[in-house]
Coordinates of N, CA and C in Angstrom, one line a residue:
Chain A
X1 N -0.2 15.7 15.0 CA -1.1 15.5 13.8 C -1.5 14.0 13.8
X2 N -2.7 13.6 14.1 CA -3.1 12.2 14.1 C -2.9 11.7 12.7
X3 N -2.6 10.4 12.7 CA -2.4 9.7 11.4 C -3.7 9.3 10.8
X4 N -3.7 8.4 9.9 CA -4.9 7.9 9.3 C -5.6 7.0 10.4
X5 N -6.8 7.2 10.6 CA -7.5 6.4 11.5 C -8.5 5.4 10.8
X6 N -8.6 4.2 11.2 CA -9.5 3.3 10.7 C -10.3 2.6 11.9
X7 N -11.6 2.3 11.7 CA -12.2 1.6 12.7 C -13.4 0.8 12.1
X8 N -13.8 -0.3 12.6 CA -13.1 -0.9 13.7 C -11.8 -1.6 13.2
X9 N -10.9 -2.0 14.1 CA -9.7 -2.7 13.8 C -10.0 -4.2 13.4
X10 N -11.0 -4.7 14.1 CA -11.4 -6.1 13.8 C -13.0 -6.1 13.6
X11 N -13.4 -6.9 12.6 CA -14.8 -6.9 12.4 C -15.2 -8.4 12.1
X12 N -16.1 -8.9 12.7 CA -16.6 -10.3 12.4 C -18.0 -10.2 12.0
X13 N -18.3 -10.8 10.9 CA -19.7 -10.8 10.3 C -20.0 -12.2 9.9
X14 N -21.3 -12.6 9.9 CA -21.8 -13.8 9.3 C -22.2 -13.6 8.0
X15 N -22.1 -14.7 7.2 CA -22.5 -14.6 5.8 C -23.8 -13.9 5.6
X16 N -23.9 -13.0 4.7 CA -25.1 -12.3 4.4 C -25.4 -11.0 5.2
X17 N -24.5 -10.8 6.2 CA -24.6 -9.4 6.9 C -23.8 -8.4 6.2
X18 N -24.0 -7.1 6.6 CA -23.3 -6.0 6.1 C -22.0 -5.7 6.8
X19 N -21.0 -5.2 6.2 CA -19.8 -4.7 6.9 C -19.6 -3.3 6.6
X20 N -19.4 -2.4 7.4 CA -19.1 -1.0 7.3 C -17.7 -0.7 7.9
X21 N -16.8 -0.2 7.0 CA -15.4 0.1 7.4 C -15.3 1.7 7.4
X22 N -14.7 2.3 8.3 CA -14.5 3.7 8.4 C -13.1 4.1 8.4
X23 N -12.8 5.2 7.7 CA -11.5 5.8 7.5 C -11.5 7.3 7.6
X24 N -10.8 7.8 8.6 CA -10.6 9.3 8.7 C -9.2 9.6 8.2
X25 N -9.1 10.4 7.1 CA -7.7 10.7 6.6 C -7.0 11.6 7.5
X26 N -5.7 11.8 7.1 CA -4.8 12.7 7.9 C -5.4 14.1 7.7
X27 N -5.2 14.9 8.6 CA -5.6 16.4 8.6 C -4.9 17.0 7.4
X28 N -5.7 17.6 6.5 CA -5.2 18.3 5.4 C -5.1 17.5 4.1
X29 N -5.5 16.2 4.3 CA -5.5 15.3 3.1 C -6.9 15.1 2.6
X30 N -7.1 15.3 1.3 CA -8.4 15.3 0.7 C -8.6 14.1 -0.3
X31 N -7.6 13.2 -0.3 CA -7.6 12.0 -1.2 C -7.5 10.8 -0.3
X32 N -8.4 9.9 -0.6 CA -8.6 8.7 0.1 C -8.5 7.4 -0.8
X33 N -7.8 6.4 -0.4 CA -7.7 5.2 -1.2 C -8.1 4.0 -0.3
X34 N -8.7 3.0 -0.9 CA -9.0 1.8 -0.1 C -8.3 0.7 -0.8
X35 N -7.7 -0.2 0.0 CA -7.0 -1.4 -0.6 C -7.5 -2.6 0.2
X36 N -7.3 -3.8 -0.5 CA -7.6 -5.0 0.2 C -6.3 -5.8 0.2
X37 N -6.1 -6.5 1.2 CA -4.8 -7.4 1.3 C -5.1 -8.7 1.9
X38 N -4.9 -9.7 1.1 CA -4.9 -11.1 1.6 C -3.6 -11.6 2.1
X39 N -3.6 -12.6 3.0 CA -2.3 -13.0 3.6 C -1.3 -13.4 2.5
X40 N 0.0 -12.9 2.7 CA 1.1 -13.2 1.7 C 0.9 -12.6 0.4
X41 N 0.0 -11.8 0.3 CA -0.2 -11.1 -1.1 C -0.1 -9.6 -0.9
X42 N 0.1 -9.0 -2.1 CA 0.3 -7.5 -2.1 C -1.0 -6.8 -1.9
X43 N -0.9 -5.5 -1.9 CA -2.1 -4.7 -1.7 C -2.8 -4.6 -3.1
X44 N -4.1 -4.7 -3.1 CA -4.9 -4.6 -4.3 C -5.8 -3.3 -4.2
X45 N -5.5 -2.4 -5.1 CA -6.3 -1.2 -5.2 C -7.8 -1.5 -5.4
X46 N -8.7 -0.7 -4.7 CA -10.1 -0.9 -4.9 C -10.7 0.4 -5.4
X47 N -10.5 1.5 -4.6 CA -11.2 2.7 -5.0 C -10.4 3.9 -4.6
X48 N -10.5 5.0 -5.3 CA -9.9 6.3 -5.0 C -11.0 7.4 -4.9
X49 N -11.0 8.1 -3.8 CA -12.1 9.1 -3.7 C -11.5 10.4 -3.3
X50 N -12.1 11.4 -3.6 CA -11.9 12.8 -3.1 C -13.3 13.1 -2.4
X51 N -13.3 14.2 -1.7 CA -14.5 14.7 -1.0 C -15.7 14.7 -1.9
X52 N -16.7 13.8 -1.7 CA -17.9 13.8 -2.4 C -17.8 13.2 -3.7
X53 N -16.7 12.8 -4.1 CA -16.5 12.2 -5.5 C -15.8 10.9 -5.5
X54 N -16.2 10.0 -6.3 CA -15.5 8.8 -6.7 C -14.7 9.0 -7.9
X55 N -13.3 9.0 -7.7 CA -12.5 9.2 -8.9 C -12.2 8.0 -9.7
X56 N -11.9 6.9 -9.1 CA -11.6 5.7 -9.8 C -12.1 4.5 -8.9
X57 N -13.0 3.8 -9.4 CA -13.5 2.6 -8.6 C -13.2 1.3 -9.4
X58 N -12.2 1.4 -10.3 CA -11.9 0.2 -11.1 C -11.5 -1.1 -10.5
X59 N -11.0 -0.9 -9.2 CA -10.6 -2.1 -8.5 C -11.7 -2.7 -7.6
X60 N -12.8 -2.1 -7.6 CA -13.9 -2.5 -6.7 C -14.9 -3.4 -7.4
X61 N -15.2 -4.6 -6.8 CA -16.3 -5.4 -7.5 C -17.5 -4.7 -7.7
X62 N -18.2 -4.9 -8.8 CA -19.4 -4.1 -9.2 C -20.6 -4.3 -8.3
X63 N -20.6 -5.5 -7.7 CA -21.8 -5.8 -6.8 C -21.3 -5.8 -5.3
X64 N -22.2 -5.5 -4.5 CA -22.1 -5.6 -3.0 C -21.1 -4.6 -2.4
X65 N -20.2 -4.0 -3.2 CA -19.2 -3.1 -2.6 C -19.6 -1.7 -3.0
X66 N -19.5 -0.7 -2.1 CA -19.6 0.6 -2.4 C -18.8 1.5 -1.4
X67 N -18.4 2.7 -1.8 CA -17.6 3.6 -1.1 C -18.1 4.9 -1.2
X68 N -17.8 5.7 -0.1 CA -18.2 7.1 -0.2 C -17.3 7.9 0.7
X69 N -17.1 9.2 0.4 CA -16.3 10.1 1.2 C -17.1 11.4 1.2
X70 N -18.0 11.6 2.3 CA -18.9 12.6 2.3 C -18.2 14.0 2.7
X71 N -18.8 15.1 2.5 CA -18.3 16.4 2.8 C -17.9 16.4 4.3
X72 N -18.7 15.9 5.1 CA -18.3 15.8 6.6 C -18.3 14.4 7.0
X73 N -17.3 14.0 7.8 CA -17.2 12.7 8.3 C -16.2 11.8 7.5
X74 N -16.1 10.6 8.0 CA -15.1 9.7 7.4 C -15.6 9.1 6.0
X75 N -14.6 8.5 5.4 CA -14.9 7.6 4.2 C -15.4 6.4 4.8
X76 N -16.4 5.7 4.0 CA -17.0 4.5 4.4 C -16.8 3.6 3.2
X77 N -16.3 2.4 3.6 CA -16.4 1.2 2.6 C -17.4 0.3 3.0
X78 N -18.4 0.0 2.2 CA -19.5 -0.8 2.7 C -19.6 -2.0 1.8
X79 N -19.7 -3.2 2.5 CA -19.8 -4.5 1.8 C -21.1 -5.1 2.2
X80 N -21.9 -5.2 1.3 CA -23.3 -5.9 1.6 C -23.3 -7.4 1.4
X81 N -24.0 -8.1 2.1 CA -24.2 -9.6 1.9 C -22.9 -10.2 1.9
X82 N -22.1 -10.1 2.9 CA -20.7 -10.5 2.9 C -20.7 -12.1 2.6
X83 N -19.6 -12.5 2.0 CA -19.3 -13.9 1.8 C -18.0 -14.1 2.4
X84 N -17.6 -15.4 2.5 CA -16.4 -15.9 3.2 C -15.2 -15.3 2.5
X85 N -15.3 -15.2 1.1 CA -14.2 -14.7 0.3 C -13.9 -13.2 0.5
X86 N -14.7 -12.5 1.3 CA -14.5 -11.1 1.6 C -13.5 -10.9 2.8
X87 N -13.3 -12.0 3.5 CA -12.4 -12.0 4.6 C -11.0 -11.6 4.1
X88 N -10.5 -10.5 4.7 CA -9.2 -9.9 4.3 C -9.0 -8.7 5.3
X89 N -7.8 -8.2 5.0 CA -7.5 -6.9 5.7 C -7.7 -5.7 4.7
X90 N -8.5 -4.8 5.2 CA -8.8 -3.6 4.3 C -8.1 -2.4 4.9
X91 N -7.2 -1.9 4.0 CA -6.4 -0.6 4.4 C -7.0 0.6 3.7
X92 N -7.0 1.7 4.4 CA -7.2 2.9 3.9 C -5.9 3.8 3.9
X93 N -5.7 4.6 2.8 CA -4.6 5.5 2.8 C -5.1 6.8 2.4
X94 N -4.4 7.9 2.8 CA -4.7 9.2 2.3 C -3.4 9.9 1.8
X95 N -3.6 10.9 1.0 CA -2.6 11.7 0.4 C -3.1 13.1 0.2
X96 N -2.0 14.0 0.2 CA -2.4 15.5 0.1 C -3.0 15.7 -1.3
X97 N -2.3 15.1 -2.3 CA -2.8 15.3 -3.7 C -2.1 14.2 -4.6
X98 N -2.5 14.1 -5.8 CA -1.9 13.1 -6.7 C -0.7 13.8 -7.4
X99 N -0.6 15.1 -7.3 CA 0.6 15.7 -7.9 C 1.8 15.7 -7.2
X100 N 1.8 16.2 -6.0 CA 3.1 16.2 -5.2 C 2.7 16.0 -3.8
X101 N 3.5 15.3 -2.9 CA 4.8 14.8 -3.4 C 4.6 13.4 -4.0
X102 N 4.2 13.4 -5.3 CA 4.3 12.2 -6.0 C 3.5 11.1 -5.4
X103 N 2.3 11.4 -4.8 CA 1.3 10.5 -4.4 C 1.8 9.7 -3.3
X104 N 2.8 10.2 -2.4 CA 3.0 9.5 -1.1 C 1.8 9.2 -0.3
X105 N 1.6 8.0 0.1 CA 0.4 7.7 0.8 C 0.7 7.3 2.1
X106 N -0.2 7.7 3.1 CA -0.1 7.4 4.5 C -1.3 6.4 4.8
X107 N -0.9 5.3 5.4 CA -1.8 4.2 5.6 C -2.4 4.2 7.1
X108 N -3.6 3.7 7.2 CA -4.2 3.4 8.5 C -3.7 2.1 9.0
X109 N -4.2 1.7 10.1 CA -3.8 0.3 10.7 C -4.5 -0.8 10.1
X110 N -5.6 -0.5 9.3 CA -6.3 -1.5 8.6 C -7.5 -2.0 9.5
X111 N -8.5 -2.6 8.8 CA -9.6 -3.3 9.4 C -9.5 -4.8 9.0
X112 N -9.5 -5.7 9.9 CA -9.4 -7.1 9.6 C -10.8 -7.7 9.7
X113 N -11.4 -8.0 8.4 CA -12.8 -8.5 8.3 C -12.7 -10.1 8.3
X114 N -13.4 -10.7 9.2 CA -13.6 -12.1 9.1 C -15.0 -12.4 9.0
X115 N -15.3 -13.2 7.9 CA -16.7 -13.6 7.6 C -16.9 -15.0 8.0
X116 N -17.8 -15.3 9.0 CA -17.9 -16.7 9.4 C -18.9 -17.5 8.6
Chain B
X1 N -0.6 -5.3 -19.1 CA -0.6 -4.4 -18.0 C 0.6 -4.5 -17.1
X2 N 0.8 -3.5 -16.4 CA 2.1 -3.5 -15.6 C 2.1 -4.5 -14.5
X3 N 3.2 -5.2 -14.3 CA 3.3 -6.2 -13.2 C 4.5 -5.9 -12.4
X4 N 4.5 -6.2 -11.1 CA 5.7 -5.9 -10.3 C 6.0 -7.3 -9.7
X5 N 7.3 -7.6 -9.7 CA 7.8 -8.9 -9.2 C 8.8 -8.6 -8.0
X6 N 8.5 -9.1 -6.9 CA 9.4 -9.1 -5.7 C 9.6 -10.5 -5.3
X7 N 10.7 -10.7 -4.8 CA 11.1 -12.1 -4.4 C 10.2 -12.5 -3.3
X8 N 9.5 -13.6 -3.6 CA 8.5 -14.0 -2.6 C 9.1 -14.9 -1.4
X9 N 10.2 -15.2 -1.6 CA 10.9 -16.0 -0.5 C 11.5 -15.0 0.6
X10 N 11.4 -15.4 1.8 CA 12.0 -14.6 2.8 C 13.4 -14.5 2.7
X11 N 14.0 -13.3 3.0 CA 15.4 -13.0 2.9 C 16.0 -13.1 4.3
X12 N 17.0 -13.9 4.6 CA 17.6 -14.0 5.9 C 19.0 -13.4 5.8
X13 N 19.2 -12.4 6.7 CA 20.5 -11.7 6.6 C 21.1 -11.7 8.1
X14 N 22.4 -11.8 8.1 CA 23.0 -11.6 9.5 C 23.1 -10.2 9.9
X15 N 22.8 -9.9 11.1 CA 22.9 -8.6 11.6 C 24.2 -7.9 11.3
X16 N 24.2 -6.7 10.9 CA 25.5 -6.0 10.6 C 25.7 -6.1 9.0
X17 N 25.1 -7.0 8.3 CA 25.4 -7.1 6.9 C 24.4 -6.2 6.2
X18 N 24.7 -6.1 4.8 CA 23.8 -5.3 3.9 C 22.7 -6.2 3.4
X19 N 21.5 -5.8 3.5 CA 20.4 -6.5 2.9 C 20.0 -5.8 1.6
X20 N 19.8 -6.6 0.6 CA 19.4 -6.0 -0.8 C 18.1 -6.7 -1.2
X21 N 17.1 -5.9 -1.5 CA 15.9 -6.5 -2.0 C 15.7 -6.0 -3.4
X22 N 15.0 -6.8 -4.2 CA 14.8 -6.5 -5.6 C 13.4 -6.2 -6.0
X23 N 13.1 -5.3 -6.8 CA 11.8 -5.1 -7.4 C 11.9 -4.9 -8.9
X24 N 11.3 -5.8 -9.6 CA 11.2 -5.8 -11.1 C 9.9 -5.4 -11.6
X25 N 9.8 -4.6 -12.6 CA 8.6 -4.4 -13.3 C 8.7 -4.8 -14.7
X26 N 7.5 -5.0 -15.4 CA 7.5 -5.7 -16.7 C 7.2 -4.8 -17.9
X27 N 6.6 -3.7 -17.7 CA 6.0 -2.9 -18.7 C 6.7 -1.6 -18.9
X28 N 5.9 -0.5 -18.9 CA 6.4 0.8 -19.1 C 7.2 1.2 -17.8
X29 N 8.2 2.1 -18.1 CA 8.9 2.6 -16.9 C 8.2 3.8 -16.2
X30 N 7.9 3.7 -14.9 CA 7.1 4.7 -14.3 C 8.0 5.9 -14.0
X31 N 7.3 7.1 -13.8 CA 8.0 8.3 -13.5 C 8.6 8.2 -12.1
X32 N 8.1 7.4 -11.2 CA 8.8 7.2 -9.9 C 8.4 5.8 -9.4
X33 N 9.1 5.5 -8.4 CA 8.9 4.2 -7.7 C 9.1 4.5 -6.2
X34 N 8.2 3.8 -5.4 CA 8.3 4.0 -4.0 C 8.6 2.7 -3.2
X35 N 9.2 2.8 -2.1 CA 9.4 1.7 -1.2 C 8.7 1.9 0.1
X36 N 8.0 0.9 0.6 CA 7.3 0.9 1.9 C 7.7 -0.2 2.8
X37 N 7.6 0.0 4.1 CA 7.8 -1.1 5.0 C 6.5 -1.4 5.7
X38 N 6.2 -2.8 5.8 CA 5.0 -3.2 6.5 C 5.4 -4.2 7.6
X39 N 5.0 -3.9 8.8 CA 5.1 -4.9 10.0 C 3.8 -5.7 10.1
X40 N 3.9 -6.8 10.8 CA 2.7 -7.6 10.9 C 1.6 -6.9 11.6
X41 N 0.4 -7.0 11.0 CA -0.8 -6.4 11.6 C -0.9 -4.8 11.5
X42 N -0.1 -4.3 10.7 CA 0.0 -2.8 10.5 C -0.1 -2.4 9.0
X43 N -0.4 -1.2 8.8 CA -0.4 -0.7 7.4 C 1.0 -0.3 7.0
X44 N 1.2 -0.3 5.7 CA 2.5 0.1 5.1 C 2.9 1.5 5.5
X45 N 4.3 1.7 5.7 CA 4.8 3.0 6.1 C 5.8 3.4 4.9
X46 N 5.6 4.6 4.4 CA 6.5 5.1 3.3 C 7.8 5.2 3.7
X47 N 8.9 4.8 2.9 CA 10.2 4.9 3.2 C 10.9 5.9 2.3
X48 N 10.9 5.6 1.0 CA 11.7 6.3 0.0 C 10.9 6.4 -1.3
X49 N 11.1 7.4 -2.0 CA 10.7 7.6 -3.4 C 11.9 7.9 -4.3
X50 N 11.9 7.3 -5.5 CA 13.0 7.7 -6.4 C 12.3 7.9 -7.7
X51 N 12.8 9.0 -8.4 CA 12.2 9.4 -9.7 C 13.0 8.8 -10.8
X52 N 12.4 8.8 -12.0 CA 13.0 8.1 -13.2 C 14.3 8.6 -13.5
X53 N 14.6 9.9 -13.3 CA 15.8 10.6 -13.6 C 16.9 10.6 -12.5
X54 N 16.5 9.8 -11.5 CA 17.5 9.7 -10.3 C 18.1 8.2 -10.4
X55 N 19.4 8.1 -10.4 CA 19.9 6.7 -10.3 C 19.9 6.1 -8.9
X56 N 20.0 7.1 -7.9 CA 20.2 6.6 -6.5 C 19.6 7.6 -5.6
X57 N 19.1 7.1 -4.4 CA 18.6 7.9 -3.4 C 19.0 7.3 -2.1
X58 N 19.3 8.2 -1.2 CA 19.7 7.6 0.1 C 19.0 8.3 1.3
X59 N 18.8 7.5 2.4 CA 18.2 8.1 3.6 C 18.7 7.3 4.7
X60 N 19.6 7.9 5.5 CA 20.3 7.3 6.7 C 20.9 5.9 6.2
X61 N 20.4 4.7 6.6 CA 21.0 3.4 6.3 C 20.3 2.9 5.0
X62 N 19.4 3.6 4.4 CA 18.7 3.1 3.2 C 19.3 3.7 2.0
X63 N 19.3 2.8 0.9 CA 19.7 3.2 -0.4 C 18.8 2.6 -1.4
X64 N 18.3 3.3 -2.3 CA 17.5 2.8 -3.5 C 18.1 3.1 -4.8
X65 N 18.1 2.2 -5.6 CA 18.5 2.5 -7.0 C 17.4 2.3 -8.0
X66 N 17.5 2.8 -9.2 CA 16.5 2.7 -10.2 C 17.1 2.6 -11.6
X67 N 17.0 1.5 -12.1 CA 17.6 1.2 -13.4 C 16.5 1.0 -14.4
X68 N 16.2 2.0 -15.2 CA 15.0 1.9 -16.2 C 15.4 1.0 -17.4
X69 N 16.7 0.8 -17.6 CA 17.1 -0.1 -18.7 C 16.8 -1.6 -18.3
X70 N 17.1 -2.0 -17.0 CA 16.9 -3.2 -16.5 C 15.5 -3.4 -16.0
X71 N 14.7 -2.2 -15.8 CA 13.4 -2.3 -15.3 C 13.4 -2.8 -13.9
X72 N 14.3 -2.2 -13.1 CA 14.5 -2.8 -11.8 C 14.9 -1.7 -10.8
X73 N 14.5 -1.9 -9.6 CA 14.9 -1.0 -8.4 C 15.5 -2.0 -7.4
X74 N 16.5 -1.6 -6.8 CA 17.2 -2.3 -5.7 C 17.1 -1.5 -4.4
X75 N 16.8 -2.1 -3.3 CA 16.6 -1.5 -2.0 C 17.6 -2.1 -1.0
X76 N 18.5 -1.3 -0.5 CA 19.6 -1.7 0.3 C 19.4 -1.2 1.7
X77 N 19.6 -2.0 2.7 CA 19.7 -1.6 4.1 C 21.1 -1.9 4.6
X78 N 22.0 -1.0 4.9 CA 23.3 -1.2 5.4 C 23.3 -1.3 6.9
X79 N 24.3 -2.0 7.4 CA 24.4 -2.3 8.9 C 23.1 -2.7 9.4
X80 N 22.6 -3.7 8.9 CA 21.2 -4.2 9.2 C 21.1 -4.5 10.7
X81 N 19.9 -4.3 11.2 CA 19.6 -4.7 12.6 C 18.3 -5.5 12.8
X82 N 18.2 -6.2 13.8 CA 17.0 -7.1 13.9 C 15.7 -6.2 13.8
X83 N 15.7 -5.0 14.2 CA 14.6 -4.1 14.2 C 14.2 -3.8 12.7
X84 N 15.1 -4.1 11.8 CA 14.8 -3.9 10.4 C 13.9 -5.0 9.8
X85 N 13.7 -6.1 10.6 CA 12.9 -7.2 10.1 C 11.5 -6.8 9.8
X86 N 11.0 -7.0 8.6 CA 9.7 -6.6 8.2 C 9.5 -7.0 6.8
X87 N 8.3 -6.8 6.2 CA 8.1 -7.0 4.8 C 8.3 -5.6 4.1
X88 N 8.9 -5.7 3.0 CA 9.3 -4.4 2.2 C 8.5 -4.5 0.9
X89 N 7.7 -3.4 0.7 CA 6.9 -3.4 -0.6 C 7.4 -2.4 -1.5
X90 N 7.4 -2.6 -2.8 CA 7.6 -1.7 -3.7 C 6.3 -1.3 -4.5
X91 N 6.2 0.0 -4.8 CA 5.0 0.4 -5.5 C 5.4 1.4 -6.6
X92 N 4.7 1.4 -7.7 CA 4.9 2.4 -8.7 C 3.6 2.9 -9.3
X93 N 3.7 4.0 -9.9 CA 2.6 4.7 -10.3 C 1.9 3.9 -11.6
X94 N 0.7 3.8 -11.6 CA 0.0 3.2 -12.8 C -0.1 4.3 -13.9
X95 N -0.5 4.0 -15.1 CA -0.6 5.0 -16.1 C -1.7 5.9 -15.9
X96 N -2.6 5.6 -15.0 CA -3.8 6.5 -14.7 C -3.3 7.6 -13.6
X97 N -2.3 7.4 -13.0 CA -1.8 8.3 -11.9 C -2.8 8.3 -10.7
X98 N -3.8 7.5 -10.8 CA -4.7 7.6 -9.6 C -4.3 6.5 -8.6
X99 N -3.6 5.5 -9.0 CA -3.4 4.4 -8.1 C -1.9 4.1 -8.2
X100 N -1.5 3.4 -7.2 CA -0.2 2.8 -7.1 C -0.4 1.3 -7.4
X101 N 0.5 0.7 -8.1 CA 0.6 -0.7 -8.3 C 1.6 -1.3 -7.4
X102 N 1.2 -2.3 -6.7 CA 2.0 -2.8 -5.6 C 2.6 -4.2 -5.8
X103 N 3.9 -4.4 -5.4 CA 4.4 -5.7 -5.4 C 3.8 -6.5 -4.1
X104 N 4.0 -7.8 -4.1 CA 3.6 -8.6 -3.0 C 4.5 -8.4 -1.8
X105 N 5.6 -7.9 -2.0 CA 6.5 -7.7 -0.8 C 7.5 -8.8 -0.6
X106 N 8.7 -8.5 0.0 CA 9.7 -9.4 0.4 C 9.8 -9.4 1.9
X107 N 9.7 -10.5 2.5 CA 9.9 -10.6 4.0 C 11.4 -10.6 4.3
X108 N 11.9 -9.7 5.1 CA 13.3 -9.6 5.5 C 13.4 -10.0 6.9
X109 N 14.3 -10.9 7.2 CA 14.6 -11.3 8.6 C 16.1 -11.1 8.9
X110 N 16.3 -10.3 9.9 CA 17.6 -10.0 10.4 C 18.0 -10.8 11.6
X111 N 18.9 -11.7 11.4 CA 19.3 -12.5 12.6 C 20.4 -11.9 13.5
X112 N 20.1 -11.9 14.8 CA 21.2 -11.3 15.6 C 22.5 -12.2 15.7

């Protein structure tokens, strides 16, 4: 059973370009979470999605950031017009449900975004 | 709002000793608390979950305690090994149940 897959592992963009980060959850998992992590800092929740639905996007900036989890295919985190402050590691996690087993989350290897 | 505090300073422990990491929270007591391990350049990996009605949970060389009076969880690694060196994160449920709130993690270094 493959784990959570993320690609690309490293992404370099110039200011003003778009960044697209992809996440394929574990087989059988229908819940996807996106986090952002800066060096020496904890994980910051961005958005929680189920198939075709955004459940909670309270941690995501209102502008330039969007996320989707279509019926078919991976979840996408999209950052438009990137700025240097967007440079970070972005982690995706998946879980079977929020009920049991108490929201244990399985993480992907992350995408390290560098904005030049 | 709920805040989690983990010791930001690295913890240096001699191989074979017990390492103890602390996670304090400030507000409501969550129904459960989780501990994860994160290695450099990798995503966190789930280790243990402890529920509010459990005082202690064990898994091999790992032990977690949960004191809702002190608003604190302790994470112990007995007979520590250099391979245990990593950053350890605690996380607890938010009141929305959609998200986990994460501590910044404590870096553990086990010296041979």
